[in-house]
Coordinates of N, CA and C in Angstrom, one line a residue:
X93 N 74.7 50.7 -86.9 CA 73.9 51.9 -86.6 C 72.9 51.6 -85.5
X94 N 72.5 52.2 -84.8 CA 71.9 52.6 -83.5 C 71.0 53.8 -83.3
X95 N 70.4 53.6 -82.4 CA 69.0 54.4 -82.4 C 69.1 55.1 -80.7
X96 N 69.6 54.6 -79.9 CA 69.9 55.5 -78.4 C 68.9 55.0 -77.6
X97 N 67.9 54.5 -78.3 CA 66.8 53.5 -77.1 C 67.7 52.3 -76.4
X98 N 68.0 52.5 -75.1 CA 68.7 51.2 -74.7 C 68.0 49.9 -74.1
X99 N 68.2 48.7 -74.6 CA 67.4 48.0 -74.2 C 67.8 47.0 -73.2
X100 N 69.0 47.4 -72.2 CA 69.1 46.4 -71.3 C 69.9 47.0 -70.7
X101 N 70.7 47.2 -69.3 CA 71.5 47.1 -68.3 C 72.3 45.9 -68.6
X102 N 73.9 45.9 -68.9 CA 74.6 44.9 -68.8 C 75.3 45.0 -67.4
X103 N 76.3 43.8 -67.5 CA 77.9 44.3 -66.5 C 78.8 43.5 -67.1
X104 N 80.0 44.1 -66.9 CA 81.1 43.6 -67.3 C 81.9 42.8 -66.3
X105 N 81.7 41.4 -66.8 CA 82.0 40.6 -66.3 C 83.5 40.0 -65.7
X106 N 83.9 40.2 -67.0 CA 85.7 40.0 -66.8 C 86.2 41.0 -68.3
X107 N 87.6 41.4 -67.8 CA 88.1 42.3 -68.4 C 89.8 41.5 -68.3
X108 N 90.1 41.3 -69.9 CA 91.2 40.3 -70.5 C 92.1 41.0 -70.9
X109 N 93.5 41.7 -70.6 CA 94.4 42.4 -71.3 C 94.9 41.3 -72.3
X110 N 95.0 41.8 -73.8 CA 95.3 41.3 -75.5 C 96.3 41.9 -75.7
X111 N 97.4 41.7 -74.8 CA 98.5 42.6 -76.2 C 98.9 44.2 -76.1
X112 N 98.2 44.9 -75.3 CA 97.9 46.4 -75.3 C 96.5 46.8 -74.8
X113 N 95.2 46.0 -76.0 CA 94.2 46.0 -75.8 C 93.6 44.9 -75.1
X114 N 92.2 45.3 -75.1 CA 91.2 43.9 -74.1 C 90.5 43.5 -74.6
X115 N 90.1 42.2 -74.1 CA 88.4 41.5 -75.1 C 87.6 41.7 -73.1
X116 N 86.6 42.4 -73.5 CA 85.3 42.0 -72.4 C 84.5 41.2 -72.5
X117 N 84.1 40.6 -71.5 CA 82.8 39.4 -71.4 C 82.0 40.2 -70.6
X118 N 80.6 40.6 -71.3 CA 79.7 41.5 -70.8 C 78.3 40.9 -70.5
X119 N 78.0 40.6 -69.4 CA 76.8 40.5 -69.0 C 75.6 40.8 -69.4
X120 N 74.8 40.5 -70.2 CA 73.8 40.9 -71.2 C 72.2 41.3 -70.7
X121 N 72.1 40.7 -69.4 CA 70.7 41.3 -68.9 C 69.6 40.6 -69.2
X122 N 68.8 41.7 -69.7 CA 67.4 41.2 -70.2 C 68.0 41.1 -71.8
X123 N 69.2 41.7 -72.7 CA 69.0 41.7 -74.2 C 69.2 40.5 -74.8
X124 N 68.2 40.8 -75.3 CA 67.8 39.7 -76.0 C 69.2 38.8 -77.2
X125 N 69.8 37.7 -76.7 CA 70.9 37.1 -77.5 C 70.6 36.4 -78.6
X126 N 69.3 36.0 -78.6 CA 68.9 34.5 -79.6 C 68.5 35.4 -80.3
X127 N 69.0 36.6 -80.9 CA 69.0 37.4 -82.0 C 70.2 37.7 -82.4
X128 N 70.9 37.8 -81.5 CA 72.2 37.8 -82.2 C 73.0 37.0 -82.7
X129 N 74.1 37.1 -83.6 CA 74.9 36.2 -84.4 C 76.4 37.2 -84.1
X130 N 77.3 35.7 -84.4 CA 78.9 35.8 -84.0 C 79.2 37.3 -85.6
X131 N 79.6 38.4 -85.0 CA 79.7 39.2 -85.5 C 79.4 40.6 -86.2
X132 N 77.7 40.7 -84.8 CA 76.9 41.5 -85.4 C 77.7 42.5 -84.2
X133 N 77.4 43.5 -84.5 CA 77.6 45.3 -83.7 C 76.3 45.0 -82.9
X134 N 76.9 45.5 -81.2 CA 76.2 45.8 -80.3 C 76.9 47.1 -79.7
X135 N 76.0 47.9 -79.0 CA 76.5 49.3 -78.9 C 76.7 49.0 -76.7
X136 N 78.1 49.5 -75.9 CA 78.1 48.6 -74.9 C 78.7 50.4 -74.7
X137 N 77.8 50.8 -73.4 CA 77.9 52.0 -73.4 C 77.9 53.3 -74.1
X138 N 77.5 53.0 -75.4 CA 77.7 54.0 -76.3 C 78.4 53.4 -77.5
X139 N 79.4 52.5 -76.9 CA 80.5 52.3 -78.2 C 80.2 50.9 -79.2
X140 N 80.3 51.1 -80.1 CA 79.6 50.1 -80.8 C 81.2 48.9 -81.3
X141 N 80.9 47.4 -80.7 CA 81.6 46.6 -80.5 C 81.2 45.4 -81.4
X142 N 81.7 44.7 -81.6 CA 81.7 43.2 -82.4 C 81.9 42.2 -81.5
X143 N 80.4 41.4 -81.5 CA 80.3 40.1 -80.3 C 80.9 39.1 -81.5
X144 N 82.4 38.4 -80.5 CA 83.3 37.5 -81.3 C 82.8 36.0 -80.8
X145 N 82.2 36.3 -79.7 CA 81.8 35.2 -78.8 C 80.6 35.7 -78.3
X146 N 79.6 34.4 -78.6 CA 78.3 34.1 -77.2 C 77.9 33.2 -76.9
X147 N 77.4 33.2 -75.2 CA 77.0 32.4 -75.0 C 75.2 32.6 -74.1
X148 N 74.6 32.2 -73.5 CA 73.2 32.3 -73.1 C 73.2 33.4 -72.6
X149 N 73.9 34.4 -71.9 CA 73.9 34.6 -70.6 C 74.5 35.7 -71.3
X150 N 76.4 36.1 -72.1 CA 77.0 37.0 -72.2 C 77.5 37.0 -73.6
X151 N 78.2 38.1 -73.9 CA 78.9 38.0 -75.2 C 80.3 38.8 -75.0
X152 N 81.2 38.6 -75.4 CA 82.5 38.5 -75.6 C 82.7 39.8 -76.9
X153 N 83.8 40.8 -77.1 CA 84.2 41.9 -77.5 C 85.7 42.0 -77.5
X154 N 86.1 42.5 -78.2 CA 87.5 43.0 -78.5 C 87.4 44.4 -78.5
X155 N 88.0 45.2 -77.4 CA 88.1 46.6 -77.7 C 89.3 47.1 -78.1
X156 N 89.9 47.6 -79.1 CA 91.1 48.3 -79.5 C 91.6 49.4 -78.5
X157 N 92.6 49.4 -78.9 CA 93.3 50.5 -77.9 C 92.8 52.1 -77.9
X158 N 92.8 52.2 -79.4 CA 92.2 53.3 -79.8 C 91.1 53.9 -78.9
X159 N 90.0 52.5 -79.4 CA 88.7 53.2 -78.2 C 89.0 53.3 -77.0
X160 N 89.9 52.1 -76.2 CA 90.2 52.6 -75.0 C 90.8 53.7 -74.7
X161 N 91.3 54.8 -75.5 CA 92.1 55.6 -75.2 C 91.3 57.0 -75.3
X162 N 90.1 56.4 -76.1 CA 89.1 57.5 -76.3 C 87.8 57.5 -75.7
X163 N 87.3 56.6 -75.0 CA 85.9 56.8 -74.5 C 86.3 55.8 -72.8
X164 N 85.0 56.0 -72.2 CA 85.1 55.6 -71.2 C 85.5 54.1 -70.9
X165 N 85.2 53.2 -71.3 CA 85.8 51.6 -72.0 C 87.4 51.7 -71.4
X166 N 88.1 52.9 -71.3 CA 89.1 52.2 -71.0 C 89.5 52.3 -69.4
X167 N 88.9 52.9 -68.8 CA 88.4 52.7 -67.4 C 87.9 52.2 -66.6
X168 N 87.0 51.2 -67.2 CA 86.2 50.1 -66.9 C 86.6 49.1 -65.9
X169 N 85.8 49.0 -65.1 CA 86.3 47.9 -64.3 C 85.5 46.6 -63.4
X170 N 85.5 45.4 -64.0 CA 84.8 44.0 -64.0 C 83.5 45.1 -62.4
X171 N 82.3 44.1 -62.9 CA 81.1 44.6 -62.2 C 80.8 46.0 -62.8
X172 N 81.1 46.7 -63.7 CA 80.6 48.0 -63.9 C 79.0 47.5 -64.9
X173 N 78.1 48.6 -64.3 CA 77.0 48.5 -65.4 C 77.2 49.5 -66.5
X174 N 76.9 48.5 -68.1 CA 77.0 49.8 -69.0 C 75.1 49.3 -69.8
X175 N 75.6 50.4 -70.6 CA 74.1 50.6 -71.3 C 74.1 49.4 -72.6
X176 N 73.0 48.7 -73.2 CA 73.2 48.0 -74.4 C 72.0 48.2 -75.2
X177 N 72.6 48.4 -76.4 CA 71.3 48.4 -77.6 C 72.1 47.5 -78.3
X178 N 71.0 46.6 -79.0 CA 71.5 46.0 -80.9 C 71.6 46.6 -81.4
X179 N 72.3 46.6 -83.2 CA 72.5 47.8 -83.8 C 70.9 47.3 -84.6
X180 N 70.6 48.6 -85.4 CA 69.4 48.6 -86.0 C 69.1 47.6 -86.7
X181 N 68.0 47.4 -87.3 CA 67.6 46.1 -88.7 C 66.2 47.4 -89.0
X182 N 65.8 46.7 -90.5 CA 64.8 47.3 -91.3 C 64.0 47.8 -90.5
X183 N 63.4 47.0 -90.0 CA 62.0 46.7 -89.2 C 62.4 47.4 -87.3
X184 N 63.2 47.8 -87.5 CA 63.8 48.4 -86.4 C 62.5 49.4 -85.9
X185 N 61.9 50.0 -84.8 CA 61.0 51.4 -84.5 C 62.5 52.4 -84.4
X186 N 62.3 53.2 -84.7 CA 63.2 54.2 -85.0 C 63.3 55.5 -83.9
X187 N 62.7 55.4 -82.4 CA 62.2 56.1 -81.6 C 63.8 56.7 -80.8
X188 N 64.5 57.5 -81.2 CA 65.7 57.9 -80.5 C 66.3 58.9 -82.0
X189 N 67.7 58.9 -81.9 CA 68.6 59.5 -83.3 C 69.6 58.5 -84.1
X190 N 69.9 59.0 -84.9 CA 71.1 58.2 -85.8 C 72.4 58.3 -84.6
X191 N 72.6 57.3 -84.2 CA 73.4 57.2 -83.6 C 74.5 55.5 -83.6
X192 N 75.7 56.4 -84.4 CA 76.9 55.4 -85.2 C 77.2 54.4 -83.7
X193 N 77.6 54.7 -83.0 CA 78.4 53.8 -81.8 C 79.8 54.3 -81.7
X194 N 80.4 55.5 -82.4 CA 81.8 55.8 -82.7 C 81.8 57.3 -81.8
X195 N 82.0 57.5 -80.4 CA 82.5 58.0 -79.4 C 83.1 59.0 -80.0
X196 N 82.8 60.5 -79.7 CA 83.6 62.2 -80.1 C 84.4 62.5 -78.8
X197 N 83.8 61.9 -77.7 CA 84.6 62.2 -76.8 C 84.2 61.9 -75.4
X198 N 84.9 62.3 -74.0 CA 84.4 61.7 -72.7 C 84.0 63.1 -72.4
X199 N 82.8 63.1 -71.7 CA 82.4 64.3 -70.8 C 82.3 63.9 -68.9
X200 N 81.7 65.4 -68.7 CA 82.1 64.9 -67.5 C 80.8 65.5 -66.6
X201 N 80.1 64.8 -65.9 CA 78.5 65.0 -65.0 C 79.1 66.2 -64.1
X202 N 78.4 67.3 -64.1 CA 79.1 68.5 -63.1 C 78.2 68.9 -62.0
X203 N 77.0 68.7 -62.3 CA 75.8 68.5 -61.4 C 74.6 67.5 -61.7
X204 N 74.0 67.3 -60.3 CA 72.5 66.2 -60.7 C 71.7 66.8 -59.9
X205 N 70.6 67.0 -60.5 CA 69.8 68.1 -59.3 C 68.3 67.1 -59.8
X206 N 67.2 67.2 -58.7 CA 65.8 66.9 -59.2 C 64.9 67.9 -59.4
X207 N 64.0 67.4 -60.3 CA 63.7 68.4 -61.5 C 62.0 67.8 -61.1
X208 N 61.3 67.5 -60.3 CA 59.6 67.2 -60.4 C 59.9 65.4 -59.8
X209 N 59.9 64.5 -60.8 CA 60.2 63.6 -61.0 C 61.2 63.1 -61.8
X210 N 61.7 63.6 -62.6 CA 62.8 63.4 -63.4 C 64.0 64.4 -62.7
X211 N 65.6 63.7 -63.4 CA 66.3 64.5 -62.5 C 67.1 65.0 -63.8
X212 N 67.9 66.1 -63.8 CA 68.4 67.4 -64.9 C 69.7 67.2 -64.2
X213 N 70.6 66.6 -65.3 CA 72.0 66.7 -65.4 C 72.4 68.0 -66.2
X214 N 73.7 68.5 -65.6 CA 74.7 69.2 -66.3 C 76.4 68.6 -66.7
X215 N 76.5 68.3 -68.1 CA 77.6 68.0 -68.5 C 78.5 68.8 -69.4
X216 N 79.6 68.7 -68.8 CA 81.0 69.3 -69.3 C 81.6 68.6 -70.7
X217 N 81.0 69.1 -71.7 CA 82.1 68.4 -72.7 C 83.0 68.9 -73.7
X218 N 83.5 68.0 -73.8 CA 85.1 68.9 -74.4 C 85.0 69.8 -75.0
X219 N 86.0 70.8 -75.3 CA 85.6 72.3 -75.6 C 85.8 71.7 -77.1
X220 N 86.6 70.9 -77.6 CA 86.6 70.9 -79.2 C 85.1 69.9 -79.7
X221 N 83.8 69.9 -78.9 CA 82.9 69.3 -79.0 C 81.8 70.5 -79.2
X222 N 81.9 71.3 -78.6 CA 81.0 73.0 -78.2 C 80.3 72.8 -79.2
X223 N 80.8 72.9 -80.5 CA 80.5 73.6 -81.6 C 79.2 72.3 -82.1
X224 N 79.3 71.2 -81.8 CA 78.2 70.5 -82.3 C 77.3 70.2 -82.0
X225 N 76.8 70.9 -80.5 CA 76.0 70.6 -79.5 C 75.0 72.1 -79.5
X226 N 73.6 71.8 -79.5 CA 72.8 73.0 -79.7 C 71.7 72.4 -78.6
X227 N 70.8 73.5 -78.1 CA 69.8 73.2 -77.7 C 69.0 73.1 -78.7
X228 N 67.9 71.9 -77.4 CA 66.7 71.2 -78.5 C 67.0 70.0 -79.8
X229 N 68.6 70.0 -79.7 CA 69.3 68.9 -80.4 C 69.6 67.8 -80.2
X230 N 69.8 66.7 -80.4 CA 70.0 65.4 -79.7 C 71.8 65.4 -79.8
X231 N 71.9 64.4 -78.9 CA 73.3 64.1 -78.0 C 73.1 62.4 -77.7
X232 N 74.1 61.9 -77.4 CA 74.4 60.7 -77.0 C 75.1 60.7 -75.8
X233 N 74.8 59.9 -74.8 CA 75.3 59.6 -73.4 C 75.5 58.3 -73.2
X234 N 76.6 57.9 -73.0 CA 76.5 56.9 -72.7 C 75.7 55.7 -73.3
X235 N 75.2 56.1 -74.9 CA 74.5 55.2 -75.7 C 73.3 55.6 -75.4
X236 N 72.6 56.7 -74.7 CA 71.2 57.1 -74.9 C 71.2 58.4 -75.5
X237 N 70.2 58.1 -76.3 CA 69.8 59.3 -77.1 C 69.0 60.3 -76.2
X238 N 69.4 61.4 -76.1 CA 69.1 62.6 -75.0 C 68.6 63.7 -76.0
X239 N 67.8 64.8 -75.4 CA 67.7 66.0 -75.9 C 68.4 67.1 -75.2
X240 N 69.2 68.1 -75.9 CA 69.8 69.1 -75.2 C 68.8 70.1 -74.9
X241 N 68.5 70.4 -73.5 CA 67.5 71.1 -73.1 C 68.5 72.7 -72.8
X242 N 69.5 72.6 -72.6 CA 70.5 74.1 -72.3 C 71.8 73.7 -72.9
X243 N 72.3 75.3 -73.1 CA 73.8 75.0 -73.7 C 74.0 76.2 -73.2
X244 N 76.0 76.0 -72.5 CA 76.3 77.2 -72.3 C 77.9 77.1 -72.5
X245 N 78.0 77.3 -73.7 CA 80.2 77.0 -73.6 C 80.0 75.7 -74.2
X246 N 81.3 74.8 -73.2 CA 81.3 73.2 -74.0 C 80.1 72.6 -72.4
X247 N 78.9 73.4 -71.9 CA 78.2 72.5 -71.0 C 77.0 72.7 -71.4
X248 N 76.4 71.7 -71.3 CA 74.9 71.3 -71.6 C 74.2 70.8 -70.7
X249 N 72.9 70.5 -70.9 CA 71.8 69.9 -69.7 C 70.7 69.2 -70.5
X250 N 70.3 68.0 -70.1 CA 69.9 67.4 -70.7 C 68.6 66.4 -69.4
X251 N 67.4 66.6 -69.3 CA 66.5 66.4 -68.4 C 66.3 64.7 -68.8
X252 N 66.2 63.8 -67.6 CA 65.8 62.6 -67.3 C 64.7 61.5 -67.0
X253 N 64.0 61.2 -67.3 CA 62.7 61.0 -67.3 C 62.9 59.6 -66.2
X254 N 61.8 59.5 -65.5 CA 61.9 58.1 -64.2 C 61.9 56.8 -64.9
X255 N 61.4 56.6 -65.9 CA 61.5 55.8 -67.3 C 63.3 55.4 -67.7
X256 N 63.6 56.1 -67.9 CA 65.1 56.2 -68.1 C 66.1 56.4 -66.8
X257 N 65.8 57.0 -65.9 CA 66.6 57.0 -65.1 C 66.7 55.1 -64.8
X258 N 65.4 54.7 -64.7 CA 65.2 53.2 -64.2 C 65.6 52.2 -65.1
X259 N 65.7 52.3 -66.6 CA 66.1 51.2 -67.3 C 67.5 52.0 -67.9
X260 N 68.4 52.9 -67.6 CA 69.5 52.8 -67.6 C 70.2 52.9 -66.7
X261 N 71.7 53.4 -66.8 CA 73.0 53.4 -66.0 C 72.6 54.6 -65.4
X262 N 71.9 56.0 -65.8 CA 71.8 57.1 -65.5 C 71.0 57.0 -64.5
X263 N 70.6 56.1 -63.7 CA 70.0 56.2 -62.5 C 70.7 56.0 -61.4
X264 N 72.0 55.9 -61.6 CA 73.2 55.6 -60.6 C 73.9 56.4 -61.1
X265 N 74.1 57.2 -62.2 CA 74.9 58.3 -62.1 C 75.1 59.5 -61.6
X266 N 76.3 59.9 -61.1 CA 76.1 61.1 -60.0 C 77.1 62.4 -60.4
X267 N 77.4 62.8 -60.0 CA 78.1 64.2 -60.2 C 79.5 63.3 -60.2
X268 N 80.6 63.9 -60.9 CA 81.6 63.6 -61.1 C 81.8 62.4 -62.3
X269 N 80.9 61.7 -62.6 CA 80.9 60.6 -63.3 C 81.9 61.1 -64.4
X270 N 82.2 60.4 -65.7 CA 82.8 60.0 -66.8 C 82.0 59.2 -67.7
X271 N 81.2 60.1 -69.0 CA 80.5 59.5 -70.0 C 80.7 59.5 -71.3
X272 N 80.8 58.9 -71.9 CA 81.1 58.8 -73.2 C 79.8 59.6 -73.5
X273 N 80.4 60.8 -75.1 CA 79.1 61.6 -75.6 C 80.0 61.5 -77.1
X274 N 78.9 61.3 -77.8 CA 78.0 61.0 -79.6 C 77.4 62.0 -79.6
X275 N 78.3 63.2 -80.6 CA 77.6 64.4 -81.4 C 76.6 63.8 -82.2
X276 N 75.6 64.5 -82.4 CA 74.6 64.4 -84.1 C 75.5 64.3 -85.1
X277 N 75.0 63.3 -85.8 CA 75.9 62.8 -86.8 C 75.8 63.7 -88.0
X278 N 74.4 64.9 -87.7 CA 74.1 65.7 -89.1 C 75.0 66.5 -88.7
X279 N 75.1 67.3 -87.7 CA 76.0 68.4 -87.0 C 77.7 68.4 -87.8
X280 N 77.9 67.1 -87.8 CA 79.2 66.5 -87.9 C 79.4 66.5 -89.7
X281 N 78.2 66.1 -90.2 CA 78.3 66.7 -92.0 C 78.3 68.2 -92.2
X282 N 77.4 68.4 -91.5 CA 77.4 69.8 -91.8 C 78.3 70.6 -92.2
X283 N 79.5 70.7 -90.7 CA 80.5 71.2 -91.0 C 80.9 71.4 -91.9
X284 N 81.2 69.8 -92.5 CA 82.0 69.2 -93.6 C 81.4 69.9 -95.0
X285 N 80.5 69.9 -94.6 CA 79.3 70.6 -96.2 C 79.7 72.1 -96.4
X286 N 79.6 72.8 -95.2 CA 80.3 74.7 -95.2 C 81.7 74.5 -95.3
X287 N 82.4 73.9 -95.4 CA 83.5 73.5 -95.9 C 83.9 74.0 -97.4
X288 N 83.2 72.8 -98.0 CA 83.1 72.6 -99.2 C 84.2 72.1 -99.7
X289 N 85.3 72.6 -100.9 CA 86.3 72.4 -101.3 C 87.9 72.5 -100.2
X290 N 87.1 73.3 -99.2 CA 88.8 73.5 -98.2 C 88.5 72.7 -96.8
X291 N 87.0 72.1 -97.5 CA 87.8 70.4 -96.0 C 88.6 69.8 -96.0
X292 N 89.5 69.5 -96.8 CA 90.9 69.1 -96.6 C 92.0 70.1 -96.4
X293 N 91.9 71.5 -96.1 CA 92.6 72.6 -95.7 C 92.4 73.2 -94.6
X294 N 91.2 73.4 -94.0 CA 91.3 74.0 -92.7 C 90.1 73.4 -91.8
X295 N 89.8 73.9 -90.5 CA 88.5 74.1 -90.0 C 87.6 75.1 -90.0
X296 N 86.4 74.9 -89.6 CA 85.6 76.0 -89.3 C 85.5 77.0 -88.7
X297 N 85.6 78.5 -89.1 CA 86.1 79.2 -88.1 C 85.2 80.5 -88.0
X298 N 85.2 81.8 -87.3 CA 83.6 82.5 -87.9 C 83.3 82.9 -89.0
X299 N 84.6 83.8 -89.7 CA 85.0 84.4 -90.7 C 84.4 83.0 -92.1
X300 N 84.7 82.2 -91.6 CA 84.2 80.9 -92.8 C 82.2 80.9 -92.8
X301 N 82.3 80.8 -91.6 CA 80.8 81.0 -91.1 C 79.9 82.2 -91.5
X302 N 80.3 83.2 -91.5 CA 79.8 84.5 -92.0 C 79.8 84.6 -93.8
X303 N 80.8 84.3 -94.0 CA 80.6 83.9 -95.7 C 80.0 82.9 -96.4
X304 N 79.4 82.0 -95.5 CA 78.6 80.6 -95.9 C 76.9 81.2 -95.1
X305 N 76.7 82.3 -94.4 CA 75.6 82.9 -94.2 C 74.8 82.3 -93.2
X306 N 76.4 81.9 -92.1 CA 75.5 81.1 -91.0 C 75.4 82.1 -89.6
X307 N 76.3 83.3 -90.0 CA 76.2 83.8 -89.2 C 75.5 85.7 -89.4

């Protein structure tokens, strides 16, 4: 579990085809290693990974095919910067959202405009995402925890502070990009909760919605 505060700029160092899948050797930055141990969850753009290996400097991952086939990870290519958090502990400050490390899908930067000092992205994400994304709600980017300031369809906008543009990837990101996005993990119960007994029979649809009094 993860919080969307990121605390270092990595890069990916070398990228090892396994069989189908890859193990990465990721560049660690400023984060802090001599906290970590062979097996804990680190979140490496968003996606939350198991360091199999480390050493002073980097830590070593196995990414499955699966993720690669689902989030940006499988695009990746040696020298790329991604974003890194540790996963939480007790004593963790809690300053961001519940944020798993388990990728809903890749979106896509459709504008970057500046906004004062901060700069206001608009992102395209998949239309089977629409429904969990609200204004004033949190979202995940690329492993940061964002606020949805607009929503229109499956596109949203989400404002950048000079703070964050500077200690993450989103200060090099530009229109066209490819980002891994993490729905609200409550958004994602929810459903499941208006459901009720026919979440293993259908999805959510309005007609379900109007009789559960959401609409």
């Amino acid at each position: 579990m993860f919080t969307g505060i990121i605390q270092a700029i990595g890069k990916i160092e070398a990228i090892d085809p396994k069989g189908g899948d890859v193990r990465l050797t990721v560049g660690s930055g400023k984060l802090p290693l001599d906290q970590v141990q062979l097996g804990d969850s680190i979140a490496v753009g968003g996606v939350c990974l198991t360091a199999v290996s480390l050493s002073e400097r980097a830590f070593v991952a196995d990414v499955s095919r699966e993720t690669l086939g689902h989030t940006v990870l499988g695009e990746v290519r040696a020298g790329a910067a991604v974003n890194l958090e540790l996963a939480m502990t007790p004593r963790t400050r809690f300053g961001g959202h519940i944020v798993s490390g388990h990728v809903d899908g890749v979106g896509i930067v459709t504008a970057r405009w500046s906004d004062g000092r901060s700069v206001r992205f608009r992102i395209e994400a998949p239309s089977e995402l629409a429904r969990y994304i609200a204004a004033k709600g949190s979202i995940c980017v690329d492993g940061i925890s964002l606020t949805v300031n607009r929503v229109e369809g499956a596109a949203f906008e989400v404002n950048i502070v000079p703070h964050t543009l500077a200690e993450t990837t989103l200060g090099a990101t530009d229109k066209g990009a490819r980002v891994n996005l993490e729905v609200d993990v409550i958004a994602r119960y929810l459903e499941r909760l208006v459901l009720g007994e026919k979440a293993a029979e259908t999805g959510v649809d309005l007609e379900l919605l109007k009789r559960s009094g959401f609409v």
